[in-house]
mmCIF file of C-alpha atoms in Angstrom:
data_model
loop_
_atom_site.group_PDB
_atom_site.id
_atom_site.type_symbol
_atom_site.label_atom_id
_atom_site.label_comp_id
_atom_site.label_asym_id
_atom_site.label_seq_id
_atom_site.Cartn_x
_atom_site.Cartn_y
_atom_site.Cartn_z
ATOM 1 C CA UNK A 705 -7.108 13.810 0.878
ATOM 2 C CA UNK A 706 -9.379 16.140 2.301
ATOM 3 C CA UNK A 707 -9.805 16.298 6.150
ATOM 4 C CA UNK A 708 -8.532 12.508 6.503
ATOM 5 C CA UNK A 709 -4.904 11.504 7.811
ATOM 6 C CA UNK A 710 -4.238 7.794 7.970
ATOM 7 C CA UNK A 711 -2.078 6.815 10.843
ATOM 8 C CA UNK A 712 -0.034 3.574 11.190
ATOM 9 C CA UNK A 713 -1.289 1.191 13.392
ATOM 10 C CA UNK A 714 1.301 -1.635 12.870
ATOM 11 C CA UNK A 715 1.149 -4.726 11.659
ATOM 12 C CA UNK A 716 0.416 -6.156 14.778
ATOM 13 C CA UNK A 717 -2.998 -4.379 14.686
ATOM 14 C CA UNK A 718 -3.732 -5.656 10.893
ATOM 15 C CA UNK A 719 -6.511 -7.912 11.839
ATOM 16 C CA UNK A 720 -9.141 -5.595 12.945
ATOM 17 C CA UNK A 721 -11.175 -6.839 10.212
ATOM 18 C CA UNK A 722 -14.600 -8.524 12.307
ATOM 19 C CA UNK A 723 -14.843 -12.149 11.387
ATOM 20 C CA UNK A 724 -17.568 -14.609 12.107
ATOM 21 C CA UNK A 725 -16.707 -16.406 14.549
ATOM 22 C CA UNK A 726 -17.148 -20.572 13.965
ATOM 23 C CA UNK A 727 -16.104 -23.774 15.761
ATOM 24 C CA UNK A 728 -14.540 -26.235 13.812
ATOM 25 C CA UNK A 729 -15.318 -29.914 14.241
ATOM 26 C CA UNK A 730 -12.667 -32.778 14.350
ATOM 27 C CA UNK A 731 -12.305 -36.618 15.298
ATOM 28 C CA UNK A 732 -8.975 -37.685 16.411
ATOM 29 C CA UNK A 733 -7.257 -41.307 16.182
ATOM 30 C CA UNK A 734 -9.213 -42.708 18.739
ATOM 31 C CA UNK A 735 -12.704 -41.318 17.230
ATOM 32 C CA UNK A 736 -13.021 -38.761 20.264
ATOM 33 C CA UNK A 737 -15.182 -35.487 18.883
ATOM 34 C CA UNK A 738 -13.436 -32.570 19.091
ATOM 35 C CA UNK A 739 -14.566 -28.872 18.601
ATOM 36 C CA UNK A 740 -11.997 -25.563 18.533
ATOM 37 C CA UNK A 741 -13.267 -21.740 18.023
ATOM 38 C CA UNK A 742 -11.788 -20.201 15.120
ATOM 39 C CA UNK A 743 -11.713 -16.538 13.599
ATOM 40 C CA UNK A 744 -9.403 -16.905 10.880
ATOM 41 C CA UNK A 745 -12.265 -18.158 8.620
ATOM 42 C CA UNK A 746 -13.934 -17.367 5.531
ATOM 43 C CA UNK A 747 -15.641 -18.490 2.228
ATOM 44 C CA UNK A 748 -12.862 -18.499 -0.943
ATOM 45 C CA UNK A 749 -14.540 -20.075 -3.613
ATOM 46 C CA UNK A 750 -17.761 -20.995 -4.788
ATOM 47 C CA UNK A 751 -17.371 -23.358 -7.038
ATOM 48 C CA UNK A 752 -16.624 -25.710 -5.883
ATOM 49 C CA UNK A 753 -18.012 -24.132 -2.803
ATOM 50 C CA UNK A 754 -15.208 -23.596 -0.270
ATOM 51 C CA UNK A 755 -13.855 -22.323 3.188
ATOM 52 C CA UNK A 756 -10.826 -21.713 4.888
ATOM 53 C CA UNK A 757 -10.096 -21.868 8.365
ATOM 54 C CA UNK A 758 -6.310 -21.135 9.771
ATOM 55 C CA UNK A 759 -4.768 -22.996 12.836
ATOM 56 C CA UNK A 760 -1.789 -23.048 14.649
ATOM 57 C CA UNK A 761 0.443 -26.171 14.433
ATOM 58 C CA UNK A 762 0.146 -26.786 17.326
ATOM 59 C CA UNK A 763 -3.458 -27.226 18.063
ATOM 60 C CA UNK A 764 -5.115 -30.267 18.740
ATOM 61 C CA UNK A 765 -7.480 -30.002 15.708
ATOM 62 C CA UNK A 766 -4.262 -29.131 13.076
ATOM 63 C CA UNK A 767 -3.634 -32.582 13.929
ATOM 64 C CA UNK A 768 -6.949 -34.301 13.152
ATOM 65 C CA UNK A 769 -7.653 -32.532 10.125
ATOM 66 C CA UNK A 770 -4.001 -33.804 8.751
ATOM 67 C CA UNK A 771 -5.601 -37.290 9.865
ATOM 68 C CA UNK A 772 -8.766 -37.541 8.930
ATOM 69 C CA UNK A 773 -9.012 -34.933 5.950
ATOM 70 C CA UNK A 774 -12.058 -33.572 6.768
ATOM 71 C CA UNK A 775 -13.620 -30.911 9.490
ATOM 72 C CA UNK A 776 -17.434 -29.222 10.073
ATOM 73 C CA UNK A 777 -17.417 -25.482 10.106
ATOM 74 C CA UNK A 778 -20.486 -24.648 12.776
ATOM 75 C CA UNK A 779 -21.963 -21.450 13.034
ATOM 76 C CA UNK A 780 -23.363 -20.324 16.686
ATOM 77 C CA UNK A 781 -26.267 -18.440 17.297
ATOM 78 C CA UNK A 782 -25.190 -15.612 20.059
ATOM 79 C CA UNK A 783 -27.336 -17.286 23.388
ATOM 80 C CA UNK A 784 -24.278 -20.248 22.678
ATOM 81 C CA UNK A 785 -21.558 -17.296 23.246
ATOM 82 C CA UNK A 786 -20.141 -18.798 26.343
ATOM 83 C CA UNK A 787 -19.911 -21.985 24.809
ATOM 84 C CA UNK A 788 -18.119 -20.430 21.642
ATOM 85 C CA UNK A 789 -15.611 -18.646 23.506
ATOM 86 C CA UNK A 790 -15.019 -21.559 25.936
ATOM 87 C CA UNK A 791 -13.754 -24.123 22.547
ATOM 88 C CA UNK A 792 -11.140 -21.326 22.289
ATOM 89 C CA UNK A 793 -8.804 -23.784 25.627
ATOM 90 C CA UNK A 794 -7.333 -26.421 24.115
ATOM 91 C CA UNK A 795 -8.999 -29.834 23.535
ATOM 92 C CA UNK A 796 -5.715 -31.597 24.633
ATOM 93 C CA UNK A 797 -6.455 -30.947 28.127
ATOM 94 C CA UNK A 798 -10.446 -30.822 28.345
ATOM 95 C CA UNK A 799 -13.202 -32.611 26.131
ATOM 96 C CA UNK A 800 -15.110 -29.343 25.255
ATOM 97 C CA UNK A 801 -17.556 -31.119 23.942
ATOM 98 C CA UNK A 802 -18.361 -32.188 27.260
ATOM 99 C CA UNK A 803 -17.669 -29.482 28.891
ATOM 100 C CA UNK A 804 -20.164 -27.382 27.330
ATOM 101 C CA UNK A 805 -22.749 -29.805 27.004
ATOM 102 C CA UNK A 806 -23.034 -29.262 23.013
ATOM 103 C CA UNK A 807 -24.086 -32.528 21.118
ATOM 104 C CA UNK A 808 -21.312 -34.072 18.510
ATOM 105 C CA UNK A 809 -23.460 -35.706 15.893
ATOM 106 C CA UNK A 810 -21.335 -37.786 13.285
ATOM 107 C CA UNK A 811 -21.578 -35.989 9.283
ATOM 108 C CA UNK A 812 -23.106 -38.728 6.894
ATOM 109 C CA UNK A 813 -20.537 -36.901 4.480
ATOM 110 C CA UNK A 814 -17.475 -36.577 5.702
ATOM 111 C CA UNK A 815 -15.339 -38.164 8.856
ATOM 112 C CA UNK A 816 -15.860 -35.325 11.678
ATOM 113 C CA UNK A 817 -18.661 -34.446 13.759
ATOM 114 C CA UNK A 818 -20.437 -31.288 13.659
ATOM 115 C CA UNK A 819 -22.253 -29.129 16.496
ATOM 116 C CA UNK A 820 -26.316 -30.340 16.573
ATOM 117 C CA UNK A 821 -27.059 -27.306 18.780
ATOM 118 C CA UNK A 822 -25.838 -24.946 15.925
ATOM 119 C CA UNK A 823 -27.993 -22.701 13.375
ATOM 120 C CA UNK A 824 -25.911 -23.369 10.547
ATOM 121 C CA UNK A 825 -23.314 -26.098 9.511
ATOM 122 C CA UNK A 826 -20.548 -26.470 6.777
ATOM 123 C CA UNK A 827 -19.733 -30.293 6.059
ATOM 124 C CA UNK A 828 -15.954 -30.078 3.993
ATOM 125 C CA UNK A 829 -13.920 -32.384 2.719
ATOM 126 C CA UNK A 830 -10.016 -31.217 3.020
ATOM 127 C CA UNK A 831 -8.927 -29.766 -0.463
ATOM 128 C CA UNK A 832 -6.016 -27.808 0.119
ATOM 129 C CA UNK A 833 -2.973 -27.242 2.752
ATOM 130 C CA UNK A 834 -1.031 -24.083 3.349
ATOM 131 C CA UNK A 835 1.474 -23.449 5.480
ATOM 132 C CA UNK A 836 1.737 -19.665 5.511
ATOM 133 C CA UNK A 837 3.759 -19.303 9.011
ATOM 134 C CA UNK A 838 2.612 -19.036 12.768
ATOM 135 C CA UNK A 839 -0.704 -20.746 11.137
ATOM 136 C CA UNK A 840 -1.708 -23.276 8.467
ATOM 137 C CA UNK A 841 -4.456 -22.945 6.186
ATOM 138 C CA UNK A 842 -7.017 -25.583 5.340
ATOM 139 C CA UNK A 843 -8.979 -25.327 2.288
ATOM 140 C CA UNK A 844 -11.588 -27.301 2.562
ATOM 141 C CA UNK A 845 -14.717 -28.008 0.063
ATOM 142 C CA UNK A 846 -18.233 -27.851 1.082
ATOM 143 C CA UNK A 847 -19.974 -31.267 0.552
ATOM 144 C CA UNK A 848 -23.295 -30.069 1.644
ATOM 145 C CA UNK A 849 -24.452 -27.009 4.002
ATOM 146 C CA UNK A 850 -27.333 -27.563 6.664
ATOM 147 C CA UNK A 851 -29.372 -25.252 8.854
ATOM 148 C CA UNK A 852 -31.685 -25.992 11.002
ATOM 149 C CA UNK A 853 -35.260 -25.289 9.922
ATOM 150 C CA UNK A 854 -36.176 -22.988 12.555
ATOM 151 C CA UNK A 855 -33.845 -20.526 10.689
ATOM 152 C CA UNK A 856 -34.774 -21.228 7.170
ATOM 153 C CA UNK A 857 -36.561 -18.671 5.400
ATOM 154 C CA UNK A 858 -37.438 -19.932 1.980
ATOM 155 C CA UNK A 859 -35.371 -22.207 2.084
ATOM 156 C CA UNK A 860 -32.538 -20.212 2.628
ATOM 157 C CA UNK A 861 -30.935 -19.313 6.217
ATOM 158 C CA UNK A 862 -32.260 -16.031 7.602
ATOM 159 C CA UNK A 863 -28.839 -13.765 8.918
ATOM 160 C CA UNK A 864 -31.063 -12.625 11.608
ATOM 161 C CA UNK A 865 -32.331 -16.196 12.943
ATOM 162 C CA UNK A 866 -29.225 -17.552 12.838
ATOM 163 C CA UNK A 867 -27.781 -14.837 14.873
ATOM 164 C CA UNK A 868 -24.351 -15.337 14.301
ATOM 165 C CA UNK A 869 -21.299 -14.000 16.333
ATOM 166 C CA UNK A 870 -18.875 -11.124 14.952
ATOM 167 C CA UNK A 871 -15.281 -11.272 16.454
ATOM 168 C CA UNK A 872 -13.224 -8.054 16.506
ATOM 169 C CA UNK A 873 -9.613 -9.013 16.742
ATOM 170 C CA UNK A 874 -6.868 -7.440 18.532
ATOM 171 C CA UNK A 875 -9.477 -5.634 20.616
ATOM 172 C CA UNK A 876 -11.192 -9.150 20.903
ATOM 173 C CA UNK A 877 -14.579 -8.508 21.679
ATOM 174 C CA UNK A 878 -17.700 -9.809 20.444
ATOM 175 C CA UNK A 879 -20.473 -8.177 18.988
ATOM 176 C CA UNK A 880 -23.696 -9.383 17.483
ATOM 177 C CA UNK A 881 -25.012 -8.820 13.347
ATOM 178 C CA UNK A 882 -26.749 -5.609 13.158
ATOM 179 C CA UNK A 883 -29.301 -3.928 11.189
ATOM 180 C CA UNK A 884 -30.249 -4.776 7.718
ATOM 181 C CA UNK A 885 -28.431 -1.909 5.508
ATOM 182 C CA UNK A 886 -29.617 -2.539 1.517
ATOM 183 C CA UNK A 887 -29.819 -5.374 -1.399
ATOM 184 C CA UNK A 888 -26.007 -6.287 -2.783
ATOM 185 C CA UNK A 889 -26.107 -5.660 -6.263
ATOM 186 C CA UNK A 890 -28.872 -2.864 -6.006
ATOM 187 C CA UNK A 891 -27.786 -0.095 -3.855
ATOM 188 C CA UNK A 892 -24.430 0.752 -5.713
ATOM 189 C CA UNK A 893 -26.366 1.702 -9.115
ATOM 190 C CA UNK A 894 -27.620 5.227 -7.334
ATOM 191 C CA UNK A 895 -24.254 6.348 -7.746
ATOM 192 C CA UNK B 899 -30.533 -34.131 19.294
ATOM 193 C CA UNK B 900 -33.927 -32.387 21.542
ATOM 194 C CA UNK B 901 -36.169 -30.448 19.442
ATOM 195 C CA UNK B 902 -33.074 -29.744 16.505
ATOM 196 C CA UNK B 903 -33.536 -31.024 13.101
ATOM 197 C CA UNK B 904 -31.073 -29.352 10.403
ATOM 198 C CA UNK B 905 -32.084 -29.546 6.823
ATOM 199 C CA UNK B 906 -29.988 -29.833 3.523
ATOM 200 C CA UNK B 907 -29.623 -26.336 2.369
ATOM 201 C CA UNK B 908 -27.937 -27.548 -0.813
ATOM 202 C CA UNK B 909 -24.250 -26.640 -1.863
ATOM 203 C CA UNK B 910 -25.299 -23.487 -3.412
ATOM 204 C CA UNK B 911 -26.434 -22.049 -0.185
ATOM 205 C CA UNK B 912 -23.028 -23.034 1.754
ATOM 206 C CA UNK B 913 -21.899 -19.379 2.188
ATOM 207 C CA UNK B 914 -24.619 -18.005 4.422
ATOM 208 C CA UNK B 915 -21.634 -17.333 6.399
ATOM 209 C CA UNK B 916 -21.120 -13.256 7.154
ATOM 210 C CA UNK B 917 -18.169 -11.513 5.951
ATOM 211 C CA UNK B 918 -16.511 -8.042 6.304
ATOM 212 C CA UNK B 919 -17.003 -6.663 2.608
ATOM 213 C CA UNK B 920 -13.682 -4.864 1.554
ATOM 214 C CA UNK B 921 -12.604 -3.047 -1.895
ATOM 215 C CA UNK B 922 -9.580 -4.396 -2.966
ATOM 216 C CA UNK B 923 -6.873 -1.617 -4.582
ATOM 217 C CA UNK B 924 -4.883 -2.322 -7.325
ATOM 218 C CA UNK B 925 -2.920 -1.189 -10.408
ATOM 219 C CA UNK B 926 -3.026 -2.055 -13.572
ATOM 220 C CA UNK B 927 -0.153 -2.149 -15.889
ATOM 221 C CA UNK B 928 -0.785 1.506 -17.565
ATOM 222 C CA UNK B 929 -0.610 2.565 -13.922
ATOM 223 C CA UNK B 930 -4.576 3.067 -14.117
ATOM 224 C CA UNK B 931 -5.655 2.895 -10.220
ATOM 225 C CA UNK B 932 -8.694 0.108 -9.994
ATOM 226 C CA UNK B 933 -11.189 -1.080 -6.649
ATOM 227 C CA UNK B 934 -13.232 -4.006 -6.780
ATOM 228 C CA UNK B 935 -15.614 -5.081 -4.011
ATOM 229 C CA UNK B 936 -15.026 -8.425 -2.808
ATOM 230 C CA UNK B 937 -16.703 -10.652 -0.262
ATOM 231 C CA UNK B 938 -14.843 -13.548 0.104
ATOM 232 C CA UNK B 939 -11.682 -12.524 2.353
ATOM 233 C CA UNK B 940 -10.186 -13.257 5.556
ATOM 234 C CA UNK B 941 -7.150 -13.072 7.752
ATOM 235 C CA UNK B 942 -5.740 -16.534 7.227
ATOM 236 C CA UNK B 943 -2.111 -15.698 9.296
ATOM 237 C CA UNK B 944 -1.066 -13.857 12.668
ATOM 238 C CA UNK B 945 3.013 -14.639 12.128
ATOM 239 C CA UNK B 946 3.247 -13.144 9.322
ATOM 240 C CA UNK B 947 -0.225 -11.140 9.380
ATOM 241 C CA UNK B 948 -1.766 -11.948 6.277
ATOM 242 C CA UNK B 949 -4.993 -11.808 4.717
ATOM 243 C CA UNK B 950 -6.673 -14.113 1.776
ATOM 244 C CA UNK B 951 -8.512 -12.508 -0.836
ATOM 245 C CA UNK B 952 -10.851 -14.767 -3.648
ATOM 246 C CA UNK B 953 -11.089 -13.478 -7.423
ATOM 247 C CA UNK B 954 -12.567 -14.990 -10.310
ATOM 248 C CA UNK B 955 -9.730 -14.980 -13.112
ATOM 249 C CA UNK B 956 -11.919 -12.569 -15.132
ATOM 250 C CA UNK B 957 -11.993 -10.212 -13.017
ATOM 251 C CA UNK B 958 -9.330 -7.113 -14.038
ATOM 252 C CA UNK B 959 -8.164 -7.383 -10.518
ATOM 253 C CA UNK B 960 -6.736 -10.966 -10.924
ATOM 254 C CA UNK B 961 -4.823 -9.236 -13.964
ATOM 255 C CA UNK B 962 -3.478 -6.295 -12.058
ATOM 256 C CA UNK B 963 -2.472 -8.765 -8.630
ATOM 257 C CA UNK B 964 -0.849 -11.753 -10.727
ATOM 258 C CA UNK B 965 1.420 -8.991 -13.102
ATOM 259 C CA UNK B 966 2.017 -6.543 -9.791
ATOM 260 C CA UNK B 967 1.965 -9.255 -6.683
ATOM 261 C CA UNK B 968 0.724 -6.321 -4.757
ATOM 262 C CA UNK B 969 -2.861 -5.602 -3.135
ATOM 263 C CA UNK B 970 -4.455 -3.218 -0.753
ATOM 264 C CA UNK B 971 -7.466 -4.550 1.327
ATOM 265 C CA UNK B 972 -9.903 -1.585 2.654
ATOM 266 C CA UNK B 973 -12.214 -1.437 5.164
ATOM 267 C CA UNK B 974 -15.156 0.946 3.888
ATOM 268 C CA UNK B 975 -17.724 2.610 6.345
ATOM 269 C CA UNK B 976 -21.520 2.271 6.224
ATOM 270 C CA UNK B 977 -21.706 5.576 5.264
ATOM 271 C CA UNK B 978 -19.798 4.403 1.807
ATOM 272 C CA UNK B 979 -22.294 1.822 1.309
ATOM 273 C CA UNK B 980 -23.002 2.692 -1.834
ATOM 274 C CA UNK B 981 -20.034 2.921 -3.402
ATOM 275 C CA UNK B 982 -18.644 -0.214 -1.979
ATOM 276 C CA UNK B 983 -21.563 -1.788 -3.894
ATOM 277 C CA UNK B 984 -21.016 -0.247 -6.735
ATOM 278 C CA UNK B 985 -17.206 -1.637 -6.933
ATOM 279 C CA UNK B 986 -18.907 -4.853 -7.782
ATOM 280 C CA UNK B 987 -19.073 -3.838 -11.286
ATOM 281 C CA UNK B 988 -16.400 -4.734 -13.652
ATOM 282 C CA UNK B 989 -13.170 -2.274 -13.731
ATOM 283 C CA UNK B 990 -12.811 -3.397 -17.155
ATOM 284 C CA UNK B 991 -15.417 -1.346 -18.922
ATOM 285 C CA UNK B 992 -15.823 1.545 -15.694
ATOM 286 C CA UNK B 993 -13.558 3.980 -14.277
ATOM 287 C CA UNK B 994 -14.739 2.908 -10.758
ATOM 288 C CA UNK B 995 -12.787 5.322 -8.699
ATOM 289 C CA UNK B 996 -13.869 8.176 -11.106
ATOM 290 C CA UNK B 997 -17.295 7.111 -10.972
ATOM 291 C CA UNK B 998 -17.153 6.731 -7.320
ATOM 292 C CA UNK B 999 -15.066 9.938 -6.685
ATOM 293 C CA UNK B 1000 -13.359 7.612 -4.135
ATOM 294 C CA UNK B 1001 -9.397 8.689 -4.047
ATOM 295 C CA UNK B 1002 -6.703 6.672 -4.702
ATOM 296 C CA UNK B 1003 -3.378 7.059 -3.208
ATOM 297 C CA UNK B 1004 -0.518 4.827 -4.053
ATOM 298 C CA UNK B 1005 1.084 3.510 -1.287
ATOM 299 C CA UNK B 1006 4.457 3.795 0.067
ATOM 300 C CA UNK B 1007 4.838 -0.071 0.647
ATOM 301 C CA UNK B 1008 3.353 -1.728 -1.913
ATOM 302 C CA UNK B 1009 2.668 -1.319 -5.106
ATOM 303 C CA UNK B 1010 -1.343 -0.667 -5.475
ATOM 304 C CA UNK B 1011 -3.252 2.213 -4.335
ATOM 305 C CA UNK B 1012 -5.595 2.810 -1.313
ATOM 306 C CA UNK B 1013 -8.340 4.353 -1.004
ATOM 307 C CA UNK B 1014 -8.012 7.896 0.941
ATOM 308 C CA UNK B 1015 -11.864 7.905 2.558
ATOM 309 C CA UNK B 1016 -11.728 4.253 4.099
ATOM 310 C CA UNK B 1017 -11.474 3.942 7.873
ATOM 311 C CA UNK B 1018 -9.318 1.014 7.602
ATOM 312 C CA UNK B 1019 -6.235 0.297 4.680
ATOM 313 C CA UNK B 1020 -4.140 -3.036 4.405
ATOM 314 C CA UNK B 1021 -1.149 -3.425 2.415
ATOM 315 C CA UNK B 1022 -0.383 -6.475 0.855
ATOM 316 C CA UNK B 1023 2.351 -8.041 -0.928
ATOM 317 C CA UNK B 1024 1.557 -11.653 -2.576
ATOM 318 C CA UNK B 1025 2.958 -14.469 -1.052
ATOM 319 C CA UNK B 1026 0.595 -17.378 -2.197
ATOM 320 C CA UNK B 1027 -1.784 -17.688 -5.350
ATOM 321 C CA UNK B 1028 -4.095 -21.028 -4.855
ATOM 322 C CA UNK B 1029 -5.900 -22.144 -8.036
ATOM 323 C CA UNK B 1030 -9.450 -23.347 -6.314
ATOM 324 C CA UNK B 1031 -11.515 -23.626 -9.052
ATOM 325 C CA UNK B 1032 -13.942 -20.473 -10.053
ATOM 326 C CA UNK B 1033 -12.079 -18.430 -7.736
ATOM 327 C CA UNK B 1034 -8.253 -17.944 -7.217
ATOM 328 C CA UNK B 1035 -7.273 -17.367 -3.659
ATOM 329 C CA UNK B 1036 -4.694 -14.714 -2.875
ATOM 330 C CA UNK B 1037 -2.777 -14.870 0.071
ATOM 331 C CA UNK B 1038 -1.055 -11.513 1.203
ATOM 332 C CA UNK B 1039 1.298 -10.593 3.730
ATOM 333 C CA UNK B 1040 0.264 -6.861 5.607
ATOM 334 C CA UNK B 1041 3.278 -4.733 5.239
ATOM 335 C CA UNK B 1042 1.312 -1.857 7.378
ATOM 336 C CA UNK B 1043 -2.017 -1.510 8.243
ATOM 337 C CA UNK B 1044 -3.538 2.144 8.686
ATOM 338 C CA UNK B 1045 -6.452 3.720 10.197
ATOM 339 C CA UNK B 1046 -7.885 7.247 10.154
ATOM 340 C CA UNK B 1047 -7.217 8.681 13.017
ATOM 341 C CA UNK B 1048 -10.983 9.413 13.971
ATOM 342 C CA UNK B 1049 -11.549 5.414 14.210
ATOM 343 C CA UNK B 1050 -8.738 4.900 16.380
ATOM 344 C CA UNK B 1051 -8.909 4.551 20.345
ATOM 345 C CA UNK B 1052 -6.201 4.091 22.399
ATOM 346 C CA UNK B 1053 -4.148 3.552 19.446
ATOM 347 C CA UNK B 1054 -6.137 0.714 18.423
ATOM 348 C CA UNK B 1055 -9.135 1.150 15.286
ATOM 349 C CA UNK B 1056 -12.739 1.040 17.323
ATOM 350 C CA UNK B 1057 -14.703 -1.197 15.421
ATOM 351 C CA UNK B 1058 -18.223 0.892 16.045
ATOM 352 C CA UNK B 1059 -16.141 4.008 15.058
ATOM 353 C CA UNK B 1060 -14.956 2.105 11.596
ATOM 354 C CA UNK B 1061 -18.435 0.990 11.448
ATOM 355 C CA UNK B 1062 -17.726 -2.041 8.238
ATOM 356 C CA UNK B 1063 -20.573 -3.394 6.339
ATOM 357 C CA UNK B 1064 -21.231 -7.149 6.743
ATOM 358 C CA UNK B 1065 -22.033 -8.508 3.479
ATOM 359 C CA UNK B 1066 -24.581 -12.100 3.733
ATOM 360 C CA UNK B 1067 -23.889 -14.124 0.477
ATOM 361 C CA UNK B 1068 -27.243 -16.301 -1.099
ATOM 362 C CA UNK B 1069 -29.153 -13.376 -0.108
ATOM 363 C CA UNK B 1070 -26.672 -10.768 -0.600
ATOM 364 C CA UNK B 1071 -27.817 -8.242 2.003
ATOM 365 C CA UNK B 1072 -25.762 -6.030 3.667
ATOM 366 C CA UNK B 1073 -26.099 -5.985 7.106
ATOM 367 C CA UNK B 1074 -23.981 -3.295 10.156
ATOM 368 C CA UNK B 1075 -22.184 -4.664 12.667
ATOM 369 C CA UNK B 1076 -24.804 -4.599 15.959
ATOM 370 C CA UNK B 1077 -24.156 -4.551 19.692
ATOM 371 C CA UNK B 1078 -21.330 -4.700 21.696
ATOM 372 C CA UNK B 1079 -21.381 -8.625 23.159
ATOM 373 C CA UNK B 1080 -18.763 -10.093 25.520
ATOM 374 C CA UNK B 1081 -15.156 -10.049 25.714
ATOM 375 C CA UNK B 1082 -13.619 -13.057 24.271
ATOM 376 C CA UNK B 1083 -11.445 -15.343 26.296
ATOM 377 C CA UNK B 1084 -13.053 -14.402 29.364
ATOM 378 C CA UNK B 1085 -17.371 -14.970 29.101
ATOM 379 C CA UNK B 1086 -16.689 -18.474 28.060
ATOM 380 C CA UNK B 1087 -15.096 -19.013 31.346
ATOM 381 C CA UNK B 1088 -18.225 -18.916 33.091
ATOM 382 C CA UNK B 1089 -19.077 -22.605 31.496
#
């Protein structure tokens, strides 16, 4: 206990945790691509390999993953920041896609389009649906992952090429990956 | 489609995604306090706040969660680097917190411990267990969250002063977070 006092920041502060931040691709009813920014995302199994993403009711893309069963998780590369953070307004009212100029390209794999323009892309197939409260979560599983080669470093996407975006909630600002720390599985055994 | 080819990175290399590595707190049924490092976690809820934690059933933490439906998710700083990797190894046959000389401290909400020298402490009750397949997903609702009062500005936890490690699955390097970016719901409005 030694020199530190935790404080209470309230629940209403909980999600300070950073978060990638992703855009999630969608087709509605009438086959119209659709793209929303999420930060209530992450990787929760790996086999099969799976994400979640979270989304208010509400939202136009709720809606088309209930329809179609199926949504792209795309991961920017910070020079598309402006573009991220516009997909945050609601596709009801604007067609983001054209609004930022990014390319919808139609998944071989599943029925929703995902974001050409993007380092890396998830292509899942809706597993699972929980509604938790003010947002619903969508498991989905991973039918194949694809990066685009300029990233690929062995075969395997390079954290620094693909630049991704970090979002701090509740102060809601961006920041960028940062320097290279130590090897997972390595560092902890000079305890 | 100018100049943009993707490539099939194969399912195993789906979770290139970043994530916030965390040490998850828990107690086991002879009240022994245990961490575990875990990767795959996110905040999945606003109304209730809630964040989703990933275990493989073999782990001692899936024990201690299912049989106490309590968690604590914390935040470690770089500086702790090394003993956030080393709570990857199994609490089964190590005393990690001894080892570690981390400090538990039960909490007054739920019932798991936290751990005293992290930035950044959620506490969780369970409120949804999701069979996925390797990994089980734990959903659980933030009673409090708490920050050391060194991280905190303006009331709210700075997220260069809590300084998290980003943890990059397939190549399992652990990256900081980097420079300060944009503010989010206002850059993208110069589209």
């Amino acid at each position: 206990m030694i020199g530190i006092s935790h404080e209470t920041v309230s629940r209403g502060e909980n999600d300070t945790l950073p978060t990638p931040v992703v855009v999630v691709g969608t087709y509605d009813k009438q086959e119209k691509p659709n793209m929303m920014t999420v930060g209530w995302v992450g990787i929760c199994c790996s086999k099969p390999p799976c994400v979640a993403v979270s989304l208010r009711k509400a939202t136009y893309t709720y809606s088309n993953i209930v329809e179609r069963r199926a949504f792209t998780v795309n991961v920017p590369s910070e020079k598309y920041i402006k573009e991220t953070d516009y997909g945050i307004a609601s596709g009801k009212k604007v067609e983001k896609f054209s609004a930022t100029r990014l390319t919808p390209v139609k998944s071989d794999l599943v029925d929703a389009p995902y974001v050409n323009e993007f380092p890396l892309v998830l292509e899942c197939k809706l597993l699972h649906t929980i509604e938790i409260g003010l947002h619903t979560q969508f498991i989905g599983e991973i039918l194949d992952a694809k990066a685009e080669e300029a990233v690929l470093e062995k075969g395997v996407p390079d954290m620094k090429k693909v630049n991704p975006i970090l979002l701090v909630p509740e102060t809601w600002l961006y920041y960028g990956v940062g320097t290279y720390l130590a090897e997972a599985f390595s560092i902890g055994k000079k305890i």
